[in-house]
Amino acid sequence: MAAVAVTVAAFGAATWLCGALILATAIHDDATRWGLACGAGSAVAALAGMGGYGYATGGRQTATAAAESVTASGERSVAIGGNSHGTIITGDGTTIAAPAGPGPAPTGPPAAPQPPPGGTAATGNRAVAIGGDNRGTVSTGDGDGGNAGATP
């Protein structure tokens, strides 16, 4: 309600200032002067309305962003909850060497961790998870030093 009141007040004040004070000495025709004043008042009211919209919805946007979970738990992993427009490089251009020494024999593929509901998760080493659209280059660095893991 406050945003509406500020928008109406901004329109009224800007229209009166232009019509009664600023344009009064330059334009003597009342219809032209008040028409221009209403246009200026409308422009000021539009700016006030945009500010009021941002004020009124600011709390909801923050709550929505906080509700989405973004997790990057692996070494050099990246998780982006929204859109990605830049370059993401998680590696150094060399391949990952197998650990030295004997180890336990694998018994099967490990279960892949599931992302949280409504969220984005990158759980493996050098993993990349993007919750929105990707417009950039993504490279995990695993390969010959080029963009072996890149997706356009």
mmCIF file of C-alpha atoms in Angstrom:
data_model
loop_
_atom_site.group_PDB
_atom_site.id
_atom_site.type_symbol
_atom_site.label_atom_id
_atom_site.label_comp_id
_atom_site.label_asym_id
_atom_site.label_seq_id
_atom_site.Cartn_x
_atom_site.Cartn_y
_atom_site.Cartn_z
ATOM 1 C CA MET A 1 0.000 0.000 0.000
ATOM 2 C CA ALA A 2 2.895 2.321 0.758
ATOM 3 C CA ALA A 3 4.380 1.722 -2.701
ATOM 4 C CA VAL A 4 1.073 2.729 -4.340
ATOM 5 C CA ALA A 5 0.893 5.888 -2.245
ATOM 6 C CA VAL A 6 4.474 6.831 -3.155
ATOM 7 C CA THR A 7 3.766 6.221 -6.862
ATOM 8 C CA VAL A 8 0.645 8.420 -6.805
ATOM 9 C CA ALA A 9 2.476 11.133 -4.849
ATOM 10 C CA ALA A 10 5.394 11.027 -7.296
ATOM 11 C CA PHE A 11 3.020 11.431 -10.242
ATOM 12 C CA GLY A 12 1.163 14.320 -8.614
ATOM 13 C CA ALA A 13 4.287 16.165 -7.474
ATOM 14 C CA ALA A 14 6.126 15.818 -10.785
ATOM 15 C CA THR A 15 3.064 16.822 -12.809
ATOM 16 C CA TRP A 16 2.372 19.898 -10.679
ATOM 17 C CA LEU A 17 6.026 21.000 -10.640
ATOM 18 C CA CYS A 18 6.297 20.743 -14.422
ATOM 19 C CA GLY A 19 2.877 22.198 -15.245
ATOM 20 C CA ALA A 20 2.705 25.013 -12.705
ATOM 21 C CA LEU A 21 6.332 26.029 -12.254
ATOM 22 C CA ILE A 22 8.875 24.704 -14.745
ATOM 23 C CA LEU A 23 6.974 24.872 -18.054
ATOM 24 C CA ALA A 24 4.742 27.860 -17.165
ATOM 25 C CA THR A 25 7.179 30.464 -18.462
ATOM 26 C CA ALA A 26 8.204 28.542 -21.584
ATOM 27 C CA ILE A 27 4.861 27.189 -22.856
ATOM 28 C CA HIS A 28 1.813 29.450 -22.622
ATOM 29 C CA ASP A 29 -0.784 27.057 -24.091
ATOM 30 C CA ASP A 30 -2.386 25.236 -21.130
ATOM 31 C CA ALA A 31 -3.259 22.076 -23.058
ATOM 32 C CA THR A 32 0.288 21.617 -24.348
ATOM 33 C CA ARG A 33 1.921 22.530 -21.030
ATOM 34 C CA TRP A 34 -0.213 20.151 -18.934
ATOM 35 C CA GLY A 35 0.082 17.412 -21.560
ATOM 36 C CA LEU A 36 3.874 17.588 -21.311
ATOM 37 C CA ALA A 37 3.642 17.809 -17.513
ATOM 38 C CA CYS A 38 1.499 14.641 -17.420
ATOM 39 C CA GLY A 39 4.084 12.865 -19.572
ATOM 40 C CA ALA A 40 6.884 13.869 -17.210
ATOM 41 C CA GLY A 41 4.743 12.876 -14.214
ATOM 42 C CA SER A 42 4.057 9.494 -15.803
ATOM 43 C CA ALA A 43 7.773 8.894 -16.301
ATOM 44 C CA VAL A 44 8.535 9.741 -12.669
ATOM 45 C CA ALA A 45 5.623 7.569 -11.501
ATOM 46 C CA ALA A 46 6.932 4.648 -13.585
ATOM 47 C CA LEU A 47 10.312 4.915 -11.874
ATOM 48 C CA ALA A 48 8.619 5.090 -8.468
ATOM 49 C CA GLY A 49 6.474 2.087 -9.403
ATOM 50 C CA MET A 50 9.531 0.030 -10.340
ATOM 51 C CA GLY A 51 11.125 0.931 -7.018
ATOM 52 C CA GLY A 52 7.931 -0.016 -5.203
ATOM 53 C CA TYR A 53 7.780 -3.355 -6.995
ATOM 54 C CA GLY A 54 11.364 -4.121 -5.965
ATOM 55 C CA TYR A 55 10.553 -3.088 -2.390
ATOM 56 C CA ALA A 56 7.383 -5.188 -2.286
ATOM 57 C CA THR A 57 8.893 -8.366 -3.778
ATOM 58 C CA GLY A 58 12.388 -8.115 -2.297
ATOM 59 C CA GLY A 59 11.557 -10.314 0.709
ATOM 60 C CA ARG A 60 9.976 -13.027 -1.440
ATOM 61 C CA GLN A 61 12.948 -13.244 -3.795
ATOM 62 C CA THR A 62 15.319 -13.618 -0.839
ATOM 63 C CA ALA A 63 13.156 -16.367 0.675
ATOM 64 C CA THR A 64 13.021 -18.225 -2.647
ATOM 65 C CA ALA A 65 16.774 -18.042 -3.118
ATOM 66 C CA ALA A 66 17.362 -19.266 0.439
ATOM 67 C CA ALA A 67 14.950 -22.190 -0.030
ATOM 68 C CA GLU A 68 16.939 -23.657 -2.928
ATOM 69 C CA SER A 69 19.859 -25.768 -1.786
ATOM 70 C CA VAL A 70 23.138 -25.524 -3.689
ATOM 71 C CA THR A 71 25.822 -27.998 -2.635
ATOM 72 C CA ALA A 72 29.351 -28.569 -3.936
ATOM 73 C CA SER A 73 30.932 -31.209 -1.701
ATOM 74 C CA GLY A 74 33.563 -32.822 -3.942
ATOM 75 C CA GLU A 75 37.117 -31.588 -4.368
ATOM 76 C CA ARG A 76 37.166 -28.768 -6.946
ATOM 77 C CA SER A 77 33.429 -29.176 -7.595
ATOM 78 C CA VAL A 78 31.086 -26.382 -8.630
ATOM 79 C CA ALA A 79 27.321 -26.133 -8.028
ATOM 80 C CA ILE A 80 25.326 -23.220 -9.439
ATOM 81 C CA GLY A 81 21.676 -22.847 -8.476
ATOM 82 C CA GLY A 82 20.821 -20.522 -11.372
ATOM 83 C CA ASN A 83 22.117 -19.814 -14.855
ATOM 84 C CA SER A 84 25.791 -19.927 -15.829
ATOM 85 C CA HIS A 85 27.091 -17.504 -18.444
ATOM 86 C CA GLY A 86 30.827 -17.743 -17.855
ATOM 87 C CA THR A 87 33.627 -20.249 -18.109
ATOM 88 C CA ILE A 88 33.923 -22.959 -15.449
ATOM 89 C CA ILE A 89 37.209 -24.864 -15.161
ATOM 90 C CA THR A 90 37.521 -27.330 -12.296
ATOM 91 C CA GLY A 91 40.820 -28.974 -13.241
ATOM 92 C CA ASP A 92 44.351 -28.110 -14.144
ATOM 93 C CA GLY A 93 44.516 -29.751 -17.581
ATOM 94 C CA THR A 94 46.091 -33.007 -16.417
ATOM 95 C CA THR A 95 44.499 -36.374 -15.863
ATOM 96 C CA ILE A 96 43.843 -37.721 -12.390
ATOM 97 C CA ALA A 97 46.314 -40.486 -11.530
ATOM 98 C CA ALA A 98 45.150 -43.672 -9.828
ATOM 99 C CA PRO A 99 46.286 -43.997 -6.205
ATOM 100 C CA ALA A 100 49.477 -46.019 -5.721
ATOM 101 C CA GLY A 101 49.563 -49.250 -3.797
ATOM 102 C CA PRO A 102 47.156 -52.119 -3.330
ATOM 103 C CA GLY A 103 43.683 -51.313 -2.275
ATOM 104 C CA PRO A 104 40.493 -53.180 -1.646
ATOM 105 C CA ALA A 105 38.915 -54.722 -4.689
ATOM 106 C CA PRO A 106 35.867 -52.820 -5.859
ATOM 107 C CA THR A 107 32.642 -54.654 -5.203
ATOM 108 C CA GLY A 108 30.553 -52.695 -7.673
ATOM 109 C CA PRO A 109 29.756 -49.156 -8.617
ATOM 110 C CA PRO A 110 29.198 -46.845 -5.660
ATOM 111 C CA ALA A 111 25.735 -45.446 -5.216
ATOM 112 C CA ALA A 112 25.502 -41.949 -6.635
ATOM 113 C CA PRO A 113 24.498 -39.373 -4.038
ATOM 114 C CA GLN A 114 21.163 -37.755 -4.748
ATOM 115 C CA PRO A 115 20.815 -33.965 -4.822
ATOM 116 C CA PRO A 116 18.563 -32.436 -2.198
ATOM 117 C CA PRO A 117 14.935 -31.908 -3.279
ATOM 118 C CA GLY A 118 14.626 -28.707 -5.264
ATOM 119 C CA GLY A 119 18.374 -28.176 -5.186
ATOM 120 C CA THR A 120 21.568 -28.536 -7.162
ATOM 121 C CA ALA A 121 24.455 -30.762 -6.062
ATOM 122 C CA ALA A 122 27.960 -31.462 -7.365
ATOM 123 C CA THR A 123 29.200 -34.336 -5.239
ATOM 124 C CA GLY A 124 32.110 -35.879 -7.146
ATOM 125 C CA ASN A 125 35.633 -34.587 -7.597
ATOM 126 C CA ARG A 126 35.741 -31.860 -10.259
ATOM 127 C CA ALA A 127 31.976 -32.211 -10.717
ATOM 128 C CA VAL A 128 29.829 -29.434 -12.146
ATOM 129 C CA ALA A 129 26.089 -29.117 -11.468
ATOM 130 C CA ILE A 130 24.072 -26.263 -12.952
ATOM 131 C CA GLY A 131 20.453 -25.796 -11.905
ATOM 132 C CA GLY A 132 19.613 -23.416 -14.777
ATOM 133 C CA ASP A 133 20.779 -22.814 -18.330
ATOM 134 C CA ASN A 134 24.454 -23.018 -19.297
ATOM 135 C CA ARG A 135 25.704 -20.471 -21.830
ATOM 136 C CA GLY A 136 29.417 -20.786 -21.055
ATOM 137 C CA THR A 137 32.196 -23.320 -21.409
ATOM 138 C CA VAL A 138 32.598 -26.070 -18.809
ATOM 139 C CA SER A 139 35.876 -27.968 -18.482
ATOM 140 C CA THR A 140 36.719 -30.537 -15.827
ATOM 141 C CA GLY A 141 40.384 -30.543 -16.876
ATOM 142 C CA ASP A 142 40.433 -34.323 -17.262
ATOM 143 C CA GLY A 143 42.146 -35.056 -20.534
ATOM 144 C CA ASP A 144 44.823 -33.682 -22.792
ATOM 145 C CA GLY A 145 44.791 -30.133 -21.443
ATOM 146 C CA GLY A 146 42.138 -28.972 -23.867
ATOM 147 C CA ASN A 147 38.416 -28.848 -23.344
ATOM 148 C CA ALA A 148 37.994 -32.617 -23.237
ATOM 149 C CA GLY A 149 35.132 -32.337 -20.774
ATOM 150 C CA ALA A 150 33.578 -29.208 -22.272
ATOM 151 C CA THR A 151 29.979 -28.799 -23.228
ATOM 152 C CA PRO A 152 28.987 -25.751 -25.285
#
